[in-house]
């Protein structure tokens, strides 16, 4: 029924797990209030979850940028063929339409080993901040068009490296539940 | 019927207008795709509305912070008694629950003149970035508890000044439509 999954080796299937701060710690921060204690400000009217992440602009030549991304959704299973990293700064994504999205990451390094890829699905409230230099797939929205606020780095220098992954077959991304 | 509006001089009533980029330009940026042309990235799957605002951290000692605010709503009319500014950095608010909020600002300067106050109501999709040093009221959510992502400045130094406004009476904030 599913020609994509029937024609690929099982070892190249990547399954997205629920995103948690602990599981993601190697790659950056989860942007969510869960597990954090707020400061009460504004005469008690506002809870401030302070400094969930820092905007890393890689030195004095860079500056933080605030952008909006409008993403078209992908259908799963999805064949992934490349990963990217931003060597000069962090990059944060926060959903504005309460929609889950998938985060695919790999550890710091000059290469991306297929076996080291990790995939996480957010719960619709969570965002992520990729630490500077962390390999990640481009934005994978699901279900419907979705808006995100993105905080990253502007300034001089080449701030995007791209590497192919998975050879001619790529790597097939799916949810755990879809194949369990 | 409305004792709050009956007991104050008319000159201290501040009415919130719909937020537009043009009307807000003196104070900062509106964070919204409207009126901007996107870059098409990620193989055409994502529109990037690039650099809608810059994170101003006021020099090399500061850094950008990503925070979440959970705000309790206010009812209108609302008596405002103080304004604040961040002399060392910008501060951006983006709603995560598609709720309108009210933005009250005053021009750069060492004092806040009541006559110079401006109030805007967002359309539920818009965020704002207050330029460094712009006087603003603390977060005014409406209708329901609401989450915001806030991008501001961390680092050494005192980054919050507060001034009282409107004397003993304060300044009464309301919507245009409520009293039209």
GROMACS .gro file of N, CA and C in nm, chain A residues 75-139:
model
  195
   75UNK      N    1   0.330   1.580   0.390
   75UNK     CA    2   0.263   1.454   0.427
   75UNK      C    3   0.370   1.353   0.465
   76UNK      N    4   0.335   1.266   0.558
   76UNK     CA    5   0.425   1.157   0.599
   76UNK      C    6   0.378   1.026   0.539
   77UNK      N    7   0.466   0.930   0.513
   77UNK     CA    8   0.612   0.939   0.529
   77UNK      C    9   0.674   1.037   0.428
   78UNK      N   10   0.788   1.094   0.469
   78UNK     CA   11   0.856   1.198   0.391
   78UNK      C   12   1.002   1.158   0.371
   79UNK      N   13   1.049   1.171   0.248
   79UNK     CA   14   1.189   1.137   0.219
   79UNK      C   15   1.277   1.260   0.241
   80UNK      N   16   1.370   1.248   0.334
   80UNK     CA   17   1.462   1.359   0.364
   80UNK      C   18   1.591   1.338   0.286
   81UNK      N   19   1.642   1.442   0.225
   81UNK     CA   20   1.764   1.428   0.145
   81UNK      C   21   1.876   1.523   0.185
   82UNK      N   22   1.850   1.615   0.277
   82UNK     CA   23   1.958   1.705   0.317
   82UNK      C   24   1.935   1.758   0.459
   83UNK      N   25   2.043   1.804   0.518
   83UNK     CA   26   2.039   1.871   0.648
   83UNK      C   27   2.116   2.002   0.634
   84UNK      N   28   2.085   2.097   0.723
   84UNK     CA   29   2.154   2.225   0.719
   84UNK      C   30   2.201   2.264   0.858
   85UNK      N   31   2.294   2.358   0.863
   85UNK     CA   32   2.336   2.415   0.992
   85UNK      C   33   2.371   2.561   0.970
   86UNK      N   34   2.366   2.636   1.080
   86UNK     CA   35   2.400   2.778   1.077
   86UNK      C   36   2.522   2.796   1.167
   87UNK      N   37   2.641   2.804   1.107
   87UNK     CA   38   2.764   2.805   1.187
   87UNK      C   39   2.785   2.934   1.267
   88UNK      N   40   2.709   3.039   1.233
   88UNK     CA   41   2.733   3.168   1.297
   88UNK      C   42   2.627   3.206   1.400
   89UNK      N   43   2.522   3.125   1.416
   89UNK     CA   44   2.421   3.166   1.512
   89UNK      C   45   2.317   3.061   1.541
   90UNK      N   46   2.244   3.082   1.648
   90UNK     CA   47   2.131   2.996   1.684
   90UNK      C   48   2.012   3.027   1.592
   91UNK      N   49   1.913   2.939   1.596
   91UNK     CA   50   1.789   2.962   1.520
   91UNK      C   51   1.673   2.901   1.598
   92UNK      N   52   1.575   2.985   1.628
   92UNK     CA   53   1.459   2.941   1.707
   92UNK      C   54   1.332   2.945   1.622
   93UNK      N   55   1.246   2.845   1.643
   93UNK     CA   56   1.116   2.836   1.577
   93UNK      C   57   1.008   2.823   1.683
   94UNK      N   58   0.908   2.910   1.676
   94UNK     CA   59   0.795   2.900   1.768
   94UNK      C   60   0.666   2.904   1.687
   95UNK      N   61   0.578   2.804   1.707
   95UNK     CA   62   0.455   2.800   1.626
   95UNK      C   63   0.355   2.905   1.672
   96UNK      N   64   0.291   2.970   1.576
   96UNK     CA   65   0.192   3.074   1.605
   96UNK      C   66   0.049   3.025   1.583
   97UNK      N   67   0.035   2.903   1.532
   97UNK     CA   68  -0.098   2.849   1.505
   97UNK      C   69  -0.125   2.721   1.582
   98UNK      N   70  -0.052   2.702   1.691
   98UNK     CA   71  -0.075   2.587   1.779
   98UNK      C   72  -0.078   2.455   1.703
   99UNK      N   73   0.015   2.441   1.607
   99UNK     CA   74   0.025   2.320   1.526
   99UNK      C   75   0.154   2.246   1.559
  100UNK      N   76   0.148   2.113   1.570
  100UNK     CA   77   0.272   2.037   1.585
  100UNK      C   78   0.359   2.044   1.459
  101UNK      N   79   0.487   2.029   1.477
  101UNK     CA   80   0.579   2.018   1.364
  101UNK      C   81   0.688   1.919   1.400
  102UNK      N   82   0.765   1.878   1.300
  102UNK     CA   83   0.869   1.778   1.325
  102UNK      C   84   1.006   1.843   1.316
  103UNK      N   85   1.088   1.805   1.410
  103UNK     CA   86   1.224   1.856   1.426
  103UNK      C   87   1.319   1.740   1.401
  104UNK      N   88   1.406   1.753   1.303
  104UNK     CA   89   1.506   1.650   1.276
  104UNK      C   90   1.643   1.712   1.298
  105UNK      N   91   1.724   1.649   1.381
  105UNK     CA   92   1.854   1.705   1.418
  105UNK      C   93   1.963   1.598   1.415
  106UNK      N   94   2.086   1.648   1.412
  106UNK     CA   95   2.203   1.560   1.424
  106UNK      C   96   2.309   1.635   1.503
  107UNK      N   97   2.398   1.562   1.569
  107UNK     CA   98   2.497   1.626   1.656
  107UNK      C   99   2.594   1.718   1.580
  108UNK      N  100   2.657   1.807   1.654
  108UNK     CA  101   2.763   1.893   1.601
  108UNK      C  102   2.870   1.809   1.534
  109UNK      N  103   2.928   1.861   1.428
  109UNK     CA  104   3.035   1.789   1.361
  109UNK      C  105   3.041   1.828   1.216
  110UNK      N  106   3.142   1.782   1.147
  110UNK     CA  107   3.157   1.821   1.006
  110UNK      C  108   3.076   1.734   0.912
  111UNK      N  109   3.032   1.618   0.960
  111UNK     CA  110   2.951   1.529   0.877
  111UNK      C  111   2.822   1.494   0.951
  112UNK      N  112   2.726   1.444   0.878
  112UNK     CA  113   2.603   1.393   0.937
  112UNK      C  114   2.595   1.244   0.909
  113UNK      N  115   2.601   1.164   1.014
  113UNK     CA  116   2.586   1.020   0.998
  113UNK      C  117   2.438   0.985   1.009
  114UNK      N  118   2.390   0.909   0.913
  114UNK     CA  119   2.249   0.873   0.913
  114UNK      C  120   2.207   0.811   1.046
  115UNK      N  121   2.295   0.731   1.103
  115UNK     CA  122   2.261   0.663   1.228
  115UNK      C  123   2.244   0.760   1.345
  116UNK      N  124   2.299   0.881   1.331
  116UNK     CA  125   2.292   0.979   1.440
  116UNK      C  126   2.171   1.072   1.430
  117UNK      N  127   2.094   1.060   1.324
  117UNK     CA  128   1.978   1.148   1.310
  117UNK      C  129   1.876   1.120   1.420
  118UNK      N  130   1.813   1.226   1.469
  118UNK     CA  131   1.705   1.213   1.567
  118UNK      C  132   1.586   1.294   1.518
  119UNK      N  133   1.468   1.243   1.538
  119UNK     CA  134   1.346   1.315   1.497
  119UNK      C  135   1.251   1.325   1.616
  120UNK      N  136   1.191   1.444   1.630
  120UNK     CA  137   1.098   1.471   1.739
  120UNK      C  138   0.973   1.537   1.683
  121UNK      N  139   0.859   1.506   1.742
  121UNK     CA  140   0.737   1.577   1.706
  121UNK      C  141   0.695   1.662   1.825
  122UNK      N  142   0.662   1.787   1.798
  122UNK     CA  143   0.622   1.880   1.904
  122UNK      C  144   0.474   1.857   1.938
  123UNK      N  145   0.433   1.917   2.050
  123UNK     CA  146   0.294   1.896   2.095
  123UNK      C  147   0.200   2.010   2.054
  124UNK      N  148   0.248   2.100   1.971
  124UNK     CA  149   0.163   2.210   1.925
  124UNK      C  150   0.188   2.340   2.000
  125UNK      N  151   0.236   2.329   2.123
  125UNK     CA  152   0.272   2.448   2.201
  125UNK      C  153   0.423   2.470   2.203
  126UNK      N  154   0.498   2.367   2.185
  126UNK     CA  155   0.644   2.376   2.197
  126UNK      C  156   0.708   2.441   2.075
  127UNK      N  157   0.811   2.519   2.101
  127UNK     CA  158   0.904   2.563   1.997
  127UNK      C  159   1.040   2.504   2.027
  128UNK      N  160   1.136   2.532   1.940
  128UNK     CA  161   1.273   2.487   1.963
  128UNK      C  162   1.371   2.599   1.931
  129UNK      N  163   1.485   2.595   1.996
  129UNK     CA  164   1.598   2.680   1.960
  129UNK      C  165   1.716   2.590   1.928
  130UNK      N  166   1.757   2.590   1.800
  130UNK     CA  167   1.875   2.513   1.762
  130UNK      C  168   2.000   2.587   1.804
  131UNK      N  169   2.084   2.520   1.877
  131UNK     CA  170   2.213   2.578   1.915
  131UNK      C  171   2.295   2.604   1.787
  132UNK      N  172   2.380   2.703   1.794
  132UNK     CA  173   2.468   2.736   1.680
  132UNK      C  174   2.542   2.614   1.629
  133UNK      N  175   2.532   2.587   1.500
  133UNK     CA  176   2.606   2.478   1.439
  133UNK      C  177   2.538   2.343   1.443
  134UNK      N  178   2.423   2.333   1.507
  134UNK     CA  179   2.352   2.204   1.514
  134UNK      C  180   2.286   2.174   1.379
  135UNK      N  181   2.313   2.056   1.329
  135UNK     CA  182   2.251   2.014   1.204
  135UNK      C  183   2.101   1.992   1.225
  136UNK      N  184   2.022   2.042   1.130
  136UNK     CA  185   1.876   2.024   1.140
  136UNK      C  186   1.817   2.022   1.000
  137UNK      N  187   1.701   1.959   0.991
  137UNK     CA  188   1.628   1.964   0.864
  137UNK      C  189   1.552   2.096   0.856
  138UNK      N  190   1.524   2.138   0.736
  138UNK     CA  191   1.439   2.257   0.721
  138UNK      C  192   1.301   2.228   0.779
  139UNK      N  193   1.224   2.334   0.796
  139UNK     CA  194   1.097   2.330   0.870
  139UNK      C  195   0.999   2.226   0.813
   0.00000   0.00000   0.00000
